[in-house]
DNA sequence: CCGAGTTGAGCAAGCGGTTGGGCGCACACG
DNA sequence: CGTGTGCGCCCAACCGCTTGCTCAACTCGG
């Protein structure tokens, strides 16, 4: 007879309940503990491999050679780990996008630049992109990750405006839908993360050039 | 003390276990099958919405207005439900692909036909495609779903062979990578399931035509 | 009265998260 | 120089809860 431990009328105040001042002075992050970053990387690999929800804190801990309880000396929840992963990725890519736009080249050059940047993140941010793809629906439903949708909208605006400008300048066909075209490009780039292997036949930049070729001129002979 | 019945080396084959004679005879087969199919559809919607792993058997049962235990009168596991969903989808699309190829048209027409078929499945098989996309990594790791990878390989061969034939005939550019191009097309089509809304501005066939335009001739003006 | 279909209680396992304590290293202090 | 002590890091056990799945007993139309 094992301890069945059936609910003994204990109040169910769990974590985060009262006193939001749990982990005071997260400012110690300034130290940016190496250990912490290492754990984030391990977690990212697992999230990418099995999905965020399917990865348990015990998985992460085991990968790091510690027990799950120890993880909570570094993070206050599983969510905050994935938050760190995604926030870093978004920050980097949006800043890169902006600098391409700010160069003020013609729309075709700008689009090419954006595509190259996107493919360029495939390798260094493989895990973040995979998480973003697989768990987007789940994550965007939480207030904590509202910034994901906001950033996504901002990015969409950059692309769509550039495509429209290209149409005005007569560089891009007028009979394509800018928003639709943006989505196709975006999805095609990110989805490559599923089969792209860094050591393979083609590197990320090779992928980008191949894609630009097809996207700009099609697969037909002319 | 209830019978603990912990697994005593018993094989876990239930329903579908011995003999595929699941729905043999019994005029009720049609009826039972209807109920079963209904449950599969409900489950498919949930899997698509929240992911396979994140959907619980209690979710499915609740959606059907029954209790989780009752589900096991129809299926022997959660896996067998998703199996039914994916197997049906693959069977249908591969048969459709084959008949297009068997028409023996020129490669350009054949590719266009394949693209139209793929987009055509977007609406009727929305849930299956979403599951395939989001949970592919998880599912392909199980022997039970080995046929997924096998079918995928067969499909890839159809597309790649057609693209190569088009290159030989001078219809498609020689400087594109057939395999890479196939993957681009495939990803672009399937990934549309994320934002495609049946009642929206563009139906699936409209999407297909838009994409064929871009894919064949690019977004540049000529 | 048969049996397909359902119920409701329940199991073992595992989940995310919490906690009190202990180890060992760095550094200040006498 | 020894030593005490604060602290980063971690362990082990545990909590309340959910998971996929099981099963004896019940319902009820044919």
mmCIF file of N, CA and C in Angstrom, chain A residues 13-104:
data_model
loop_
_atom_site.group_PDB
_atom_site.id
_atom_site.type_symbol
_atom_site.label_atom_id
_atom_site.label_comp_id
_atom_site.label_asym_id
_atom_site.label_seq_id
_atom_site.Cartn_x
_atom_site.Cartn_y
_atom_site.Cartn_z
ATOM 1 N N UNK A 13 -2.659 27.203 -2.832
ATOM 2 C CA UNK A 13 -1.840 28.323 -3.265
ATOM 3 C C UNK A 13 -0.495 27.770 -3.681
ATOM 4 N N UNK A 14 -0.213 27.921 -4.931
ATOM 5 C CA UNK A 14 1.050 27.370 -5.404
ATOM 6 C C UNK A 14 2.054 28.482 -5.591
ATOM 7 N N UNK A 15 2.788 28.382 -6.608
ATOM 8 C CA UNK A 15 3.846 29.355 -6.868
ATOM 9 C C UNK A 15 3.275 30.756 -6.982
ATOM 10 N N UNK A 16 3.990 31.596 -7.570
ATOM 11 C CA UNK A 16 3.580 32.929 -8.002
ATOM 12 C C UNK A 16 2.370 33.546 -7.312
ATOM 13 N N UNK A 17 1.766 32.857 -6.408
ATOM 14 C CA UNK A 17 0.553 33.371 -5.804
ATOM 15 C C UNK A 17 0.696 34.755 -5.224
ATOM 16 N N UNK A 18 1.183 34.863 -4.020
ATOM 17 C CA UNK A 18 1.312 36.170 -3.398
ATOM 18 C C UNK A 18 2.728 36.689 -3.611
ATOM 19 N N UNK A 19 2.934 37.914 -3.315
ATOM 20 C CA UNK A 19 4.288 38.465 -3.365
ATOM 21 C C UNK A 19 5.007 38.172 -4.660
ATOM 22 N N UNK A 20 4.808 38.992 -5.634
ATOM 23 C CA UNK A 20 5.442 38.750 -6.922
ATOM 24 C C UNK A 20 6.948 38.914 -6.853
ATOM 25 N N UNK A 21 7.451 39.274 -5.682
ATOM 26 C CA UNK A 21 8.862 39.622 -5.582
ATOM 27 C C UNK A 21 9.758 38.404 -5.477
ATOM 28 N N UNK A 22 9.345 37.352 -6.130
ATOM 29 C CA UNK A 22 10.082 36.131 -5.985
ATOM 30 C C UNK A 22 11.571 36.286 -6.205
ATOM 31 N N UNK A 23 11.941 36.382 -7.418
ATOM 32 C CA UNK A 23 13.362 36.387 -7.698
ATOM 33 C C UNK A 23 13.854 37.814 -7.797
ATOM 34 N N UNK A 24 14.084 38.397 -6.708
ATOM 35 C CA UNK A 24 14.454 39.813 -6.692
ATOM 36 C C UNK A 24 15.732 40.013 -7.465
ATOM 37 N N UNK A 25 15.898 41.221 -7.861
ATOM 38 C CA UNK A 25 17.163 41.600 -8.459
ATOM 39 C C UNK A 25 17.636 40.609 -9.476
ATOM 40 N N UNK A 26 16.813 40.404 -10.466
ATOM 41 C CA UNK A 26 17.248 39.589 -11.574
ATOM 42 C C UNK A 26 18.431 40.295 -12.203
ATOM 43 N N UNK A 27 18.700 41.480 -11.667
ATOM 44 C CA UNK A 27 19.790 42.294 -12.184
ATOM 45 C C UNK A 27 21.111 41.561 -12.135
ATOM 46 N N UNK A 28 21.178 40.578 -11.317
ATOM 47 C CA UNK A 28 22.405 39.804 -11.256
ATOM 48 C C UNK A 28 22.672 39.153 -12.604
ATOM 49 N N UNK A 29 21.699 39.267 -13.496
ATOM 50 C CA UNK A 29 21.876 38.729 -14.834
ATOM 51 C C UNK A 29 23.066 39.402 -15.499
ATOM 52 N N UNK A 30 23.445 40.530 -14.938
ATOM 53 C CA UNK A 30 24.594 41.233 -15.489
ATOM 54 C C UNK A 30 25.786 40.291 -15.557
ATOM 55 N N UNK A 31 25.898 39.473 -14.537
ATOM 56 C CA UNK A 31 26.959 38.492 -14.551
ATOM 57 C C UNK A 31 26.812 37.589 -15.759
ATOM 58 N N UNK A 32 25.553 37.440 -16.191
ATOM 59 C CA UNK A 32 25.300 36.604 -17.360
ATOM 60 C C UNK A 32 26.051 35.297 -17.224
ATOM 61 N N UNK A 33 25.743 34.659 -16.164
ATOM 62 C CA UNK A 33 26.438 33.418 -15.846
ATOM 63 C C UNK A 33 26.644 32.529 -17.069
ATOM 64 N N UNK A 34 27.868 32.124 -17.225
ATOM 65 C CA UNK A 34 28.186 31.202 -18.316
ATOM 66 C C UNK A 34 27.355 29.943 -18.196
ATOM 67 N N UNK A 35 27.260 29.518 -16.972
ATOM 68 C CA UNK A 35 26.493 28.312 -16.703
ATOM 69 C C UNK A 35 25.081 28.461 -17.239
ATOM 70 N N UNK A 36 24.511 29.602 -16.968
ATOM 71 C CA UNK A 36 23.139 29.863 -17.402
ATOM 72 C C UNK A 36 23.027 29.772 -18.921
ATOM 73 N N UNK A 37 23.932 30.427 -19.606
ATOM 74 C CA UNK A 37 23.883 30.399 -21.065
ATOM 75 C C UNK A 37 24.042 28.990 -21.600
ATOM 76 N N UNK A 38 24.891 28.246 -20.936
ATOM 77 C CA UNK A 38 25.076 26.863 -21.359
ATOM 78 C C UNK A 38 23.765 26.088 -21.232
ATOM 79 N N UNK A 39 23.098 26.295 -20.122
ATOM 80 C CA UNK A 39 21.823 25.604 -19.897
ATOM 81 C C UNK A 39 20.790 26.022 -20.940
ATOM 82 N N UNK A 40 20.779 27.300 -21.267
ATOM 83 C CA UNK A 40 19.839 27.766 -22.284
ATOM 84 C C UNK A 40 20.095 27.057 -23.610
ATOM 85 N N UNK A 41 21.353 26.910 -23.941
ATOM 86 C CA UNK A 41 21.680 26.249 -25.211
ATOM 87 C C UNK A 41 21.246 24.794 -25.213
ATOM 88 N N UNK A 42 21.497 24.118 -24.117
ATOM 89 C CA UNK A 42 21.064 22.722 -24.020
ATOM 90 C C UNK A 42 19.553 22.620 -24.170
ATOM 91 N N UNK A 43 18.875 23.498 -23.467
ATOM 92 C CA UNK A 43 17.412 23.491 -23.529
ATOM 93 C C UNK A 43 16.926 23.766 -24.943
ATOM 94 N N UNK A 44 17.577 24.707 -25.606
ATOM 95 C CA UNK A 44 17.169 25.051 -26.967
ATOM 96 C C UNK A 44 17.260 23.837 -27.878
ATOM 97 N N UNK A 45 18.320 23.081 -27.742
ATOM 98 C CA UNK A 45 18.477 21.892 -28.575
ATOM 99 C C UNK A 45 17.343 20.909 -28.334
ATOM 100 N N UNK A 46 17.002 20.746 -27.064
ATOM 101 C CA UNK A 46 15.930 19.803 -26.734
ATOM 102 C C UNK A 46 14.581 20.306 -27.234
ATOM 103 N N UNK A 47 14.331 21.596 -27.042
ATOM 104 C CA UNK A 47 13.075 22.164 -27.522
ATOM 105 C C UNK A 47 12.958 21.962 -29.022
ATOM 106 N N UNK A 48 14.062 22.192 -29.721
ATOM 107 C CA UNK A 48 14.040 22.061 -31.172
ATOM 108 C C UNK A 48 13.793 20.621 -31.582
ATOM 109 N N UNK A 49 14.359 19.726 -30.818
ATOM 110 C CA UNK A 49 14.286 18.313 -31.174
ATOM 111 C C UNK A 49 12.919 17.712 -30.896
ATOM 112 N N UNK A 50 12.353 18.059 -29.758
ATOM 113 C CA UNK A 50 11.125 17.386 -29.350
ATOM 114 C C UNK A 50 9.938 18.317 -29.191
ATOM 115 N N UNK A 51 10.159 19.591 -29.342
ATOM 116 C CA UNK A 51 9.069 20.538 -29.106
ATOM 117 C C UNK A 51 9.109 21.056 -27.683
ATOM 118 N N UNK A 52 8.595 22.228 -27.484
ATOM 119 C CA UNK A 52 8.658 22.852 -26.168
ATOM 120 C C UNK A 52 7.845 22.086 -25.131
ATOM 121 N N UNK A 53 6.624 21.810 -25.472
ATOM 122 C CA UNK A 53 5.746 21.150 -24.512
ATOM 123 C C UNK A 53 6.206 19.742 -24.202
ATOM 124 N N UNK A 54 6.761 19.084 -25.196
ATOM 125 C CA UNK A 54 7.160 17.699 -25.002
ATOM 126 C C UNK A 54 8.472 17.566 -24.247
ATOM 127 N N UNK A 55 9.189 18.655 -24.126
ATOM 128 C CA UNK A 55 10.445 18.609 -23.386
ATOM 129 C C UNK A 55 10.175 18.895 -21.910
ATOM 130 N N UNK A 56 10.642 18.027 -21.052
ATOM 131 C CA UNK A 56 10.402 18.204 -19.626
ATOM 132 C C UNK A 56 11.615 18.852 -18.972
ATOM 133 N N UNK A 57 11.359 19.498 -17.858
ATOM 134 C CA UNK A 57 12.482 20.104 -17.147
ATOM 135 C C UNK A 57 13.465 19.023 -16.709
ATOM 136 N N UNK A 58 12.973 17.834 -16.549
ATOM 137 C CA UNK A 58 13.869 16.738 -16.188
ATOM 138 C C UNK A 58 14.783 16.366 -17.346
ATOM 139 N N UNK A 59 14.243 16.456 -18.570
ATOM 140 C CA UNK A 59 15.069 16.241 -19.754
ATOM 141 C C UNK A 59 16.233 17.223 -19.770
ATOM 142 N N UNK A 60 15.883 18.468 -19.571
ATOM 143 C CA UNK A 60 16.903 19.524 -19.635
ATOM 144 C C UNK A 60 17.963 19.299 -18.564
ATOM 145 N N UNK A 61 17.469 19.027 -17.368
ATOM 146 C CA UNK A 61 18.398 18.818 -16.256
ATOM 147 C C UNK A 61 19.311 17.624 -16.523
ATOM 148 N N UNK A 62 18.715 16.560 -17.008
ATOM 149 C CA UNK A 62 19.497 15.355 -17.266
ATOM 150 C C UNK A 62 20.592 15.635 -18.288
ATOM 151 N N UNK A 63 20.200 16.390 -19.326
ATOM 152 C CA UNK A 63 21.166 16.746 -20.369
ATOM 153 C C UNK A 63 22.337 17.526 -19.768
ATOM 154 N N UNK A 64 22.040 18.278 -18.726
ATOM 155 C CA UNK A 64 23.084 19.092 -18.101
ATOM 156 C C UNK A 64 23.801 18.331 -16.987
ATOM 157 N N UNK A 65 23.302 17.136 -16.721
ATOM 158 C CA UNK A 65 23.937 16.331 -15.696
ATOM 159 C C UNK A 65 23.564 16.726 -14.283
ATOM 160 N N UNK A 66 22.422 17.358 -14.116
ATOM 161 C CA UNK A 66 21.966 17.733 -12.777
ATOM 162 C C UNK A 66 20.524 17.265 -12.588
ATOM 163 N N UNK A 67 19.928 17.587 -11.480
ATOM 164 C CA UNK A 67 18.532 17.218 -11.256
ATOM 165 C C UNK A 67 17.630 18.423 -11.518
ATOM 166 N N UNK A 68 16.364 18.096 -11.753
ATOM 167 C CA UNK A 68 15.448 19.146 -12.205
ATOM 168 C C UNK A 68 15.360 20.305 -11.218
ATOM 169 N N UNK A 69 15.394 19.983 -9.943
ATOM 170 C CA UNK A 69 15.286 21.033 -8.949
ATOM 171 C C UNK A 69 16.377 22.084 -9.087
ATOM 172 N N UNK A 70 17.541 21.636 -9.498
ATOM 173 C CA UNK A 70 18.674 22.555 -9.606
ATOM 174 C C UNK A 70 18.471 23.599 -10.688
ATOM 175 N N UNK A 71 17.652 23.271 -11.661
ATOM 176 C CA UNK A 71 17.412 24.229 -12.744
ATOM 177 C C UNK A 71 16.805 25.516 -12.210
ATOM 178 N N UNK A 72 16.065 25.390 -11.118
ATOM 179 C CA UNK A 72 15.316 26.530 -10.632
ATOM 180 C C UNK A 72 16.174 27.499 -9.833
ATOM 181 N N UNK A 73 17.457 27.213 -9.777
ATOM 182 C CA UNK A 73 18.376 28.206 -9.239
ATOM 183 C C UNK A 73 18.785 29.169 -10.334
ATOM 184 N N UNK A 74 18.514 28.786 -11.581
ATOM 185 C CA UNK A 74 18.906 29.618 -12.718
ATOM 186 C C UNK A 74 17.712 30.264 -13.401
ATOM 187 N N UNK A 75 16.605 29.548 -13.451
ATOM 188 C CA UNK A 75 15.410 30.058 -14.116
ATOM 189 C C UNK A 75 14.226 29.880 -13.182
ATOM 190 N N UNK A 76 13.248 30.745 -13.372
ATOM 191 C CA UNK A 76 12.103 30.570 -12.487
ATOM 192 C C UNK A 76 11.005 29.719 -13.093
ATOM 193 N N UNK A 77 11.144 29.344 -14.343
ATOM 194 C CA UNK A 77 10.179 28.420 -14.929
ATOM 195 C C UNK A 77 10.687 27.936 -16.284
ATOM 196 N N UNK A 78 10.040 26.937 -16.814
ATOM 197 C CA UNK A 78 10.396 26.424 -18.135
ATOM 198 C C UNK A 78 10.136 27.514 -19.173
ATOM 199 N N UNK A 79 9.078 28.260 -18.971
ATOM 200 C CA UNK A 79 8.731 29.322 -19.907
ATOM 201 C C UNK A 79 9.842 30.349 -20.033
ATOM 202 N N UNK A 80 10.438 30.699 -18.919
ATOM 203 C CA UNK A 80 11.453 31.747 -18.972
ATOM 204 C C UNK A 80 12.671 31.293 -19.768
ATOM 205 N N UNK A 81 12.864 30.002 -19.875
ATOM 206 C CA UNK A 81 13.979 29.513 -20.686
ATOM 207 C C UNK A 81 13.691 29.751 -22.162
ATOM 208 N N UNK A 82 12.517 29.321 -22.577
ATOM 209 C CA UNK A 82 12.173 29.497 -23.985
ATOM 210 C C UNK A 82 12.042 30.975 -24.311
ATOM 211 N N UNK A 83 11.643 31.755 -23.338
ATOM 212 C CA UNK A 83 11.556 33.203 -23.531
ATOM 213 C C UNK A 83 12.931 33.764 -23.891
ATOM 214 N N UNK A 84 13.899 33.341 -23.133
ATOM 215 C CA UNK A 84 15.260 33.810 -23.371
ATOM 216 C C UNK A 84 15.725 33.444 -24.776
ATOM 217 N N UNK A 85 15.380 32.241 -25.189
ATOM 218 C CA UNK A 85 15.792 31.768 -26.510
ATOM 219 C C UNK A 85 15.157 32.614 -27.616
ATOM 220 N N UNK A 86 13.853 32.783 -27.513
ATOM 221 C CA UNK A 86 13.135 33.471 -28.582
ATOM 222 C C UNK A 86 13.427 34.963 -28.604
ATOM 223 N N UNK A 87 13.488 35.560 -27.436
ATOM 224 C CA UNK A 87 13.733 36.999 -27.378
ATOM 225 C C UNK A 87 15.072 37.334 -28.034
ATOM 226 N N UNK A 88 16.072 36.536 -27.754
ATOM 227 C CA UNK A 88 17.377 36.777 -28.354
ATOM 228 C C UNK A 88 17.323 36.693 -29.866
ATOM 229 N N UNK A 89 16.646 35.685 -30.346
ATOM 230 C CA UNK A 89 16.544 35.503 -31.789
ATOM 231 C C UNK A 89 15.828 36.671 -32.452
ATOM 232 N N UNK A 90 14.697 37.055 -31.900
ATOM 233 C CA UNK A 90 13.916 38.131 -32.506
ATOM 234 C C UNK A 90 14.678 39.446 -32.491
ATOM 235 N N UNK A 91 15.310 39.701 -31.396
ATOM 236 C CA UNK A 91 16.085 40.936 -31.287
ATOM 237 C C UNK A 91 17.127 41.013 -32.394
ATOM 238 N N UNK A 92 17.822 39.901 -32.577
ATOM 239 C CA UNK A 92 18.903 39.910 -33.561
ATOM 240 C C UNK A 92 18.389 40.056 -34.986
ATOM 241 N N UNK A 93 17.375 39.285 -35.321
ATOM 242 C CA UNK A 93 16.938 39.303 -36.712
ATOM 243 C C UNK A 93 16.257 40.613 -37.063
ATOM 244 N N UNK A 94 15.528 41.184 -36.114
ATOM 245 C CA UNK A 94 14.846 42.427 -36.445
ATOM 246 C C UNK A 94 15.841 43.574 -36.604
ATOM 247 N N UNK A 95 16.866 43.539 -35.810
ATOM 248 C CA UNK A 95 17.886 44.573 -35.974
ATOM 249 C C UNK A 95 18.591 44.410 -37.322
ATOM 250 N N UNK A 96 18.825 43.171 -37.727
ATOM 251 C CA UNK A 96 19.469 42.933 -39.026
ATOM 252 C C UNK A 96 18.558 43.372 -40.168
ATOM 253 N N UNK A 97 17.282 43.055 -40.043
ATOM 254 C CA UNK A 97 16.320 43.481 -41.063
ATOM 255 C C UNK A 97 16.342 44.999 -41.208
ATOM 256 N N UNK A 98 16.281 45.663 -40.080
ATOM 257 C CA UNK A 98 16.192 47.125 -40.111
ATOM 258 C C UNK A 98 17.405 47.741 -40.801
ATOM 259 N N UNK A 99 18.564 47.183 -40.526
ATOM 260 C CA UNK A 99 19.747 47.802 -41.119
ATOM 261 C C UNK A 99 19.762 47.590 -42.634
ATOM 262 N N UNK A 100 19.206 46.477 -43.096
ATOM 263 C CA UNK A 100 19.123 46.282 -44.548
ATOM 264 C C UNK A 100 18.186 47.319 -45.161
ATOM 265 N N UNK A 101 17.045 47.499 -44.509
ATOM 266 C CA UNK A 101 16.077 48.472 -45.025
ATOM 267 C C UNK A 101 16.673 49.870 -45.022
ATOM 268 N N UNK A 102 17.423 50.157 -43.967
ATOM 269 C CA UNK A 102 17.972 51.503 -43.834
ATOM 270 C C UNK A 102 19.053 51.811 -44.864
ATOM 271 N N UNK A 103 19.564 50.767 -45.500
ATOM 272 C CA UNK A 103 20.557 51.022 -46.537
ATOM 273 C C UNK A 103 19.941 51.765 -47.704
ATOM 274 N N UNK A 104 18.644 51.642 -47.840
ATOM 275 C CA UNK A 104 17.945 52.438 -48.840
ATOM 276 C C UNK A 104 18.208 52.050 -50.291
#
